[in-house]
CSV table of C-alpha atoms and ligand atoms in Angstrom, one decimal:
chain,number,residue,atom,x,y,z
A,1,MET,CA,-0.1,0.1,0.2
A,2,ALA,CA,2.0,2.9,1.5
A,3,MET,CA,0.3,6.0,0.5
A,4,SER,CA,2.6,8.7,1.2
A,5,LEU,CA,1.9,10.5,4.2
A,6,PRO,CA,1.3,14.3,3.9
A,7,PRO,CA,3.6,16.8,5.4
A,8,ASP,CA,3.2,18.0,9.0
A,9,LEU,CA,3.3,21.6,8.7
A,10,HIS,CA,2.7,22.8,12.1
A,11,MET,CA,4.7,22.1,15.1
A,12,HIS,CA,6.6,24.2,17.9
A,13,THR,CA,9.9,24.3,19.8
A,14,PRO,CA,10.6,25.4,23.3
A,15,LEU,CA,11.2,29.0,22.6
A,16,CYS,CA,7.7,29.5,22.7
A,17,ARG,CA,8.1,28.5,26.4
A,18,HIS,CA,5.0,25.9,26.3
A,19,ALA,CA,6.4,23.1,24.2
A,20,GLN,CA,9.1,20.6,25.0
A,21,GLY,CA,11.8,19.1,22.9
A,22,GLU,CA,14.5,20.2,20.3
A,23,PRO,CA,13.8,20.7,16.7
A,24,VAL,CA,16.2,17.7,16.2
A,25,ASP,CA,13.9,15.8,18.3
A,26,TYR,CA,11.0,16.6,16.4
A,27,ALA,CA,12.4,15.8,13.1
A,28,ARG,CA,13.8,12.3,14.2
A,29,ARG,CA,10.4,11.5,15.5
A,30,ALA,CA,8.9,12.7,12.2
A,31,LEU,CA,11.2,10.0,10.5
A,32,ALA,CA,10.4,7.2,12.8
A,33,ALA,CA,6.8,8.2,12.4
A,34,GLY,CA,7.2,7.8,8.4
A,35,LEU,CA,6.8,11.1,7.4
A,36,THR,CA,9.1,12.8,4.7
A,37,GLU,CA,8.5,16.1,5.2
A,38,ILE,CA,7.7,18.7,8.4
A,39,GLY,CA,7.6,22.1,9.0
A,40,PHE,CA,8.6,24.1,12.2
A,41,SER,CA,5.8,26.9,12.7
A,42,ASP,CA,6.5,28.3,16.2
A,43,HIS,CA,4.5,31.2,17.8
A,44,SER,CA,6.0,34.4,16.3
A,45,PRO,CA,7.4,37.4,18.2
A,46,MET,CA,5.4,40.2,18.9
A,47,PRO,CA,6.4,44.0,18.9
A,48,GLN,CA,6.7,43.8,22.5
A,49,ASP,CA,8.1,41.0,24.1
A,50,ASP,CA,6.0,41.3,27.2
A,51,PHE,CA,2.7,41.2,24.9
A,52,ASP,CA,1.9,37.7,26.8
A,53,ASN,CA,3.9,34.8,28.0
A,54,TRP,CA,3.6,32.0,25.3
A,55,ARG,CA,5.9,32.8,22.5
A,56,MET,CA,9.6,33.6,21.7
A,57,ARG,CA,11.0,37.0,22.2
A,58,LEU,CA,12.1,38.9,19.4
A,59,ASP,CA,15.9,38.3,20.1
A,60,GLN,CA,15.5,34.7,20.1
A,61,LEU,CA,14.0,34.8,16.2
A,62,ASP,CA,17.5,34.1,15.2
A,63,GLU,CA,18.1,31.3,17.5
A,64,TYR,CA,15.0,29.9,16.3
A,65,VAL,CA,15.9,29.7,12.8
A,66,ASP,CA,19.6,28.4,14.0
A,67,LYS,CA,17.6,25.6,15.7
A,68,VAL,CA,15.4,24.6,12.4
A,69,LEU,CA,18.4,24.6,10.3
A,70,HIS,CA,20.5,22.4,12.5
A,71,ALA,CA,17.6,20.0,12.4
A,72,ARG,CA,17.8,20.0,8.7
A,73,HIS,CA,21.5,19.6,9.0
A,74,GLU,CA,21.3,16.6,11.5
A,75,VAL,CA,18.4,14.9,9.9
A,76,PRO,CA,19.0,15.0,6.3
A,77,GLY,CA,16.5,12.5,5.0
A,78,LEU,CA,13.7,14.7,5.9
A,79,THR,CA,12.6,18.0,3.8
A,80,ILE,CA,12.1,20.4,6.8
A,81,GLY,CA,10.2,23.8,6.3
A,82,LEU,CA,11.0,27.0,7.9
A,83,ALA,CA,7.9,28.8,9.1
A,84,LEU,CA,6.1,30.6,11.8
A,85,GLU,CA,2.8,30.6,13.4
A,86,VAL,CA,1.8,34.4,13.3
A,87,ASP,CA,-1.0,35.9,15.3
A,88,TYR,CA,-3.1,37.9,12.9
A,89,ILE,CA,-4.2,40.8,15.0
A,90,PRO,CA,-6.0,43.8,13.1
A,91,GLY,CA,-3.2,46.7,12.8
A,92,HIS,CA,-0.2,44.4,12.8
A,93,GLU,CA,0.3,44.0,9.1
A,94,GLU,CA,3.3,46.2,9.2
A,95,TRP,CA,5.0,44.2,11.8
A,96,ILE,CA,4.0,40.9,10.0
A,97,ARG,CA,5.5,42.4,7.1
A,98,ASP,CA,8.7,43.4,8.8
A,99,LEU,CA,8.9,39.4,10.2
A,100,ALA,CA,8.4,37.9,7.0
A,101,ALA,CA,11.2,39.9,5.4
A,102,ARG,CA,13.7,38.9,8.2
A,103,HIS,CA,14.4,35.2,7.1
A,104,PRO,CA,14.0,32.9,4.1
A,105,TRP,CA,10.4,31.4,5.4
A,106,ASP,CA,8.9,28.6,3.8
A,107,TYR,CA,5.6,29.7,4.7
A,108,LEU,CA,3.5,31.8,7.5
A,109,ILE,CA,0.5,30.3,9.1
A,110,GLY,CA,-1.8,32.9,10.0
A,111,SER,CA,-3.6,32.2,13.1
A,112,VAL,CA,-6.1,34.2,15.2
A,113,HIS,CA,-5.8,33.4,18.9
A,114,TYR,CA,-6.7,37.3,20.2
A,115,VAL,CA,-10.4,38.4,19.5
A,116,SER,CA,-9.6,41.3,21.8
A,117,GLU,CA,-6.6,43.1,23.0
A,118,ALA,CA,-6.2,40.8,26.2
A,119,TRP,CA,-8.0,37.7,25.4
A,120,ALA,CA,-6.6,34.8,23.5
A,121,ILE,CA,-9.5,32.3,23.3
A,122,ASP,CA,-7.4,29.2,23.6
A,123,ASP,CA,-5.5,30.3,26.9
A,124,PRO,CA,-6.5,28.1,29.6
A,125,GLN,CA,-5.7,30.6,32.1
A,126,LYS,CA,-8.4,32.7,30.4
A,127,LEU,CA,-10.9,30.3,30.5
A,128,SER,CA,-13.6,32.1,32.7
A,129,GLU,CA,-13.8,34.7,30.1
A,130,TRP,CA,-16.4,32.8,27.9
A,131,LYS,CA,-18.6,33.1,31.2
A,132,HIS,CA,-19.1,36.8,30.6
A,133,ARG,CA,-19.1,36.9,26.7
A,134,ASP,CA,-21.8,36.2,24.3
A,135,PRO,CA,-20.6,32.9,22.3
A,136,HIS,CA,-22.0,34.3,19.1
A,137,GLU,CA,-20.0,37.4,19.2
A,138,VAL,CA,-17.0,35.8,19.9
A,139,TRP,CA,-17.5,33.1,16.9
A,140,SER,CA,-18.2,36.5,14.9
A,141,VAL,CA,-15.2,38.4,15.9
A,142,TYR,CA,-13.0,35.3,15.4
A,143,PHE,CA,-14.3,34.5,11.7
A,144,ASP,CA,-14.2,38.2,11.1
A,145,ARG,CA,-10.5,38.6,12.1
A,146,LEU,CA,-9.5,35.2,10.2
A,147,LYS,CA,-11.4,36.5,7.1
A,148,MET,CA,-9.1,39.7,7.1
A,149,ALA,CA,-6.2,37.4,7.8
A,150,ALA,CA,-7.0,35.4,4.4
A,151,GLN,CA,-7.4,39.0,2.6
A,152,SER,CA,-4.1,40.3,4.1
A,153,GLY,CA,-2.3,38.2,1.8
A,154,LEU,CA,0.4,38.0,4.5
A,155,PHE,CA,-0.3,33.9,5.2
A,156,GLU,CA,-0.2,30.7,3.2
A,157,ILE,CA,-2.2,28.9,5.5
A,158,LEU,CA,-5.0,29.8,8.0
A,159,GLY,CA,-4.6,28.0,11.5
A,160,HIS,CA,-7.0,25.9,13.2
A,161,LEU,CA,-10.1,27.3,11.5
A,162,ASP,CA,-12.7,26.7,14.5
A,163,LEU,CA,-10.4,27.2,17.3
A,164,PRO,CA,-12.8,28.9,19.8
A,165,LYS,CA,-14.3,25.0,20.2
A,166,LYS,CA,-11.1,23.9,21.9
A,167,PHE,CA,-12.7,23.8,25.5
A,168,GLY,CA,-16.0,22.7,24.2
A,169,HIS,CA,-17.7,25.9,23.0
A,170,GLN,CA,-18.9,24.6,20.0
A,171,PRO,CA,-20.4,27.3,17.6
A,172,PRO,CA,-24.1,28.2,18.1
A,173,PRO,CA,-26.4,27.4,15.2
A,174,GLY,CA,-26.5,31.0,14.1
A,175,CYS,CA,-22.8,31.0,13.2
A,176,ARG,CA,-23.0,28.7,10.2
A,177,ALA,CA,-23.8,31.7,8.1
A,178,LEU,CA,-20.4,32.7,8.8
A,179,TYR,CA,-18.8,29.8,7.5
A,180,GLU,CA,-19.5,30.8,3.8
A,181,PRO,CA,-17.9,34.3,3.4
A,182,LEU,CA,-14.8,32.8,5.1
A,183,LEU,CA,-14.2,30.0,2.9
A,184,GLU,CA,-15.1,32.0,-0.4
A,185,THR,CA,-12.3,34.5,0.8
A,186,ALA,CA,-9.7,31.7,1.8
A,187,ALA,CA,-10.5,30.4,-1.9
A,188,LYS,CA,-10.2,33.7,-3.5
A,189,PHE,CA,-7.1,34.5,-1.8
A,190,GLN,CA,-5.7,30.7,-2.4
A,191,CYS,CA,-5.2,30.6,1.4
A,192,ALA,CA,-4.9,27.2,2.4
A,193,ILE,CA,-6.7,25.7,5.5
A,194,GLU,CA,-5.3,23.3,7.8
A,195,LEU,CA,-6.6,19.9,9.3
A,196,ASN,CA,-5.1,20.5,12.7
A,197,THR,CA,-5.1,17.2,14.7
A,198,ALA,CA,-4.2,19.1,18.1
A,199,GLY,CA,-8.3,19.3,18.5
A,200,LEU,CA,-8.3,15.5,19.2
A,201,ARG,CA,-6.1,16.1,22.0
A,202,LYS,CA,-8.4,18.8,23.5
A,203,ASP,CA,-11.9,19.2,25.2
A,204,CYS,CA,-13.7,19.6,21.8
A,205,ASN,CA,-11.9,16.0,20.7
A,206,GLU,CA,-12.3,16.6,17.0
A,207,ILE,CA,-9.9,17.7,14.4
A,208,TYR,CA,-10.0,21.7,13.8
A,209,PRO,CA,-11.9,22.2,11.5
A,210,SER,CA,-15.3,20.2,12.0
A,211,ARG,CA,-16.5,18.0,9.0
A,212,GLU,CA,-19.3,20.4,8.0
A,213,ILE,CA,-16.7,23.1,7.5
A,214,LEU,CA,-14.3,20.7,5.6
A,215,GLU,CA,-17.0,19.6,3.4
A,216,LEU,CA,-18.0,23.2,2.7
A,217,ALA,CA,-14.5,24.4,2.1
A,218,ARG,CA,-14.1,21.5,-0.4
A,219,LYS,CA,-17.2,22.6,-2.3
A,220,LYS,CA,-15.7,26.0,-2.3
A,221,GLY,CA,-12.4,24.9,-3.7
A,222,VAL,CA,-10.4,25.6,-0.8
A,223,LEU,CA,-6.8,24.2,-0.3
A,224,ILE,CA,-5.7,22.1,2.8
A,225,THR,CA,-2.5,21.0,4.6
A,226,PHE,CA,-2.0,18.9,7.5
A,227,GLY,CA,-0.4,19.8,10.8
A,228,SER,CA,-0.5,18.0,14.1
A,229,ASP,CA,0.4,21.4,16.0
A,230,ALA,CA,3.0,19.3,18.1
A,231,HIS,CA,4.2,20.8,21.4
A,232,ALA,CA,6.3,17.7,22.3
A,233,PRO,CA,8.2,15.3,19.7
A,234,GLU,CA,5.8,12.2,20.4
A,235,GLU,CA,3.0,14.2,19.1
A,236,VAL,CA,4.6,14.7,15.4
A,237,GLY,CA,2.4,13.3,13.0
A,238,MET,CA,-0.3,12.2,15.6
A,239,ASN,CA,-3.5,11.3,14.4
A,240,PHE,CA,-2.8,11.7,10.8
A,241,GLY,CA,-4.7,8.6,9.9
A,242,GLU,CA,-7.8,10.0,11.3
A,243,ALA,CA,-7.2,13.2,9.5
A,244,ILE,CA,-6.3,11.9,6.2
A,245,GLN,CA,-9.7,9.9,6.3
A,246,LEU,CA,-11.7,12.9,7.1
A,247,ALA,CA,-9.9,14.8,3.9
A,248,LYS,CA,-10.5,11.9,1.7
A,249,ALA,CA,-14.2,11.5,3.2
A,250,VAL,CA,-15.1,15.0,1.8
A,251,GLY,CA,-13.3,14.7,-1.6
A,252,TYR,CA,-10.0,15.9,-1.2
A,253,GLU,CA,-6.7,13.8,-2.7
A,254,ASP,CA,-4.2,16.6,-2.7
A,255,CYS,CA,-2.5,19.0,0.2
A,256,CYS,CA,-0.4,21.9,-0.5
A,257,ARG,CA,3.3,22.1,0.8
A,258,PHE,CA,5.4,25.0,0.6
A,259,GLU,CA,9.0,26.2,-0.3
A,260,GLY,CA,10.2,30.0,-0.3
A,261,ARG,CA,6.5,30.8,0.0
A,262,LYS,CA,5.7,29.1,-3.2
A,263,ARG,CA,3.1,26.5,-3.1
A,264,PHE,CA,3.2,22.8,-4.4
A,265,SER,CA,0.7,20.2,-4.8
A,266,VAL,CA,1.3,16.8,-3.1
A,267,ARG,CA,-1.1,13.7,-3.5
A,268,PHE,CA,-1.7,12.0,-0.3
B,301,ZN,ZN1,1.5,26.9,21.3
B,302,FE,FE1,-2.3,28.4,17.4
B,303,FE,FE1,0.2,25.8,16.9
B,304,ZN,ZN1,-1.3,26.5,17.2
């Protein structure tokens, strides 16, 4: 049989302060899991290092790049992409362009974690914030920002498309109307969405995005990538069997990989 596994384009390093294992360990684990390609996409620096406590500082960016290049050197049998998971926040466009110009990135993942100045919806420390918010309002702001991220042209991939469900806050039925404009925008700007298996390790216990969203994405012609969002080496390629099954079930046969911010198609 041996269908090839899709590249795992989403994983972290200890520089973000909430992941374990060096890039070289992730790379070795990837080879052992039968992957032929991975990409590092650690949480990118913010203009202010004290913005929050779950990302690298700006003065660590060169070290990050060195660590990824070192893994490339140590594990030559594996293709290793150099990337960042960048927080999309309206008004940060200039900062993101600055980051993009600093190193020869293969791709940038645009993720929305912040739905307001101080609230990252996936932060377990801020979980109680949900009690003070209207879920429909949260999901609306979230999808609106994600749509702006797609339109910005700054990113090859949109991260974990329905992240607000992480702790089990599934989108209220009224939010369904928000899927179509978002996915049409992603298709128009050729911004891929990822099948992110980390959701299977969270309270929501399902892949990001949901099957319903992915079916619509397929209909709209949205491109896909795969990512484990590994924060430890043993999570690399985790649950890819399930993700492949889901992608195939809704009609996908190809995913994307990137080199020097150029997109290539890969059969999986
Ligand atoms: Zn993280
Ligand atoms: Fe994220
Ligand atoms: Fe991530
Ligand atoms: Zn992530």
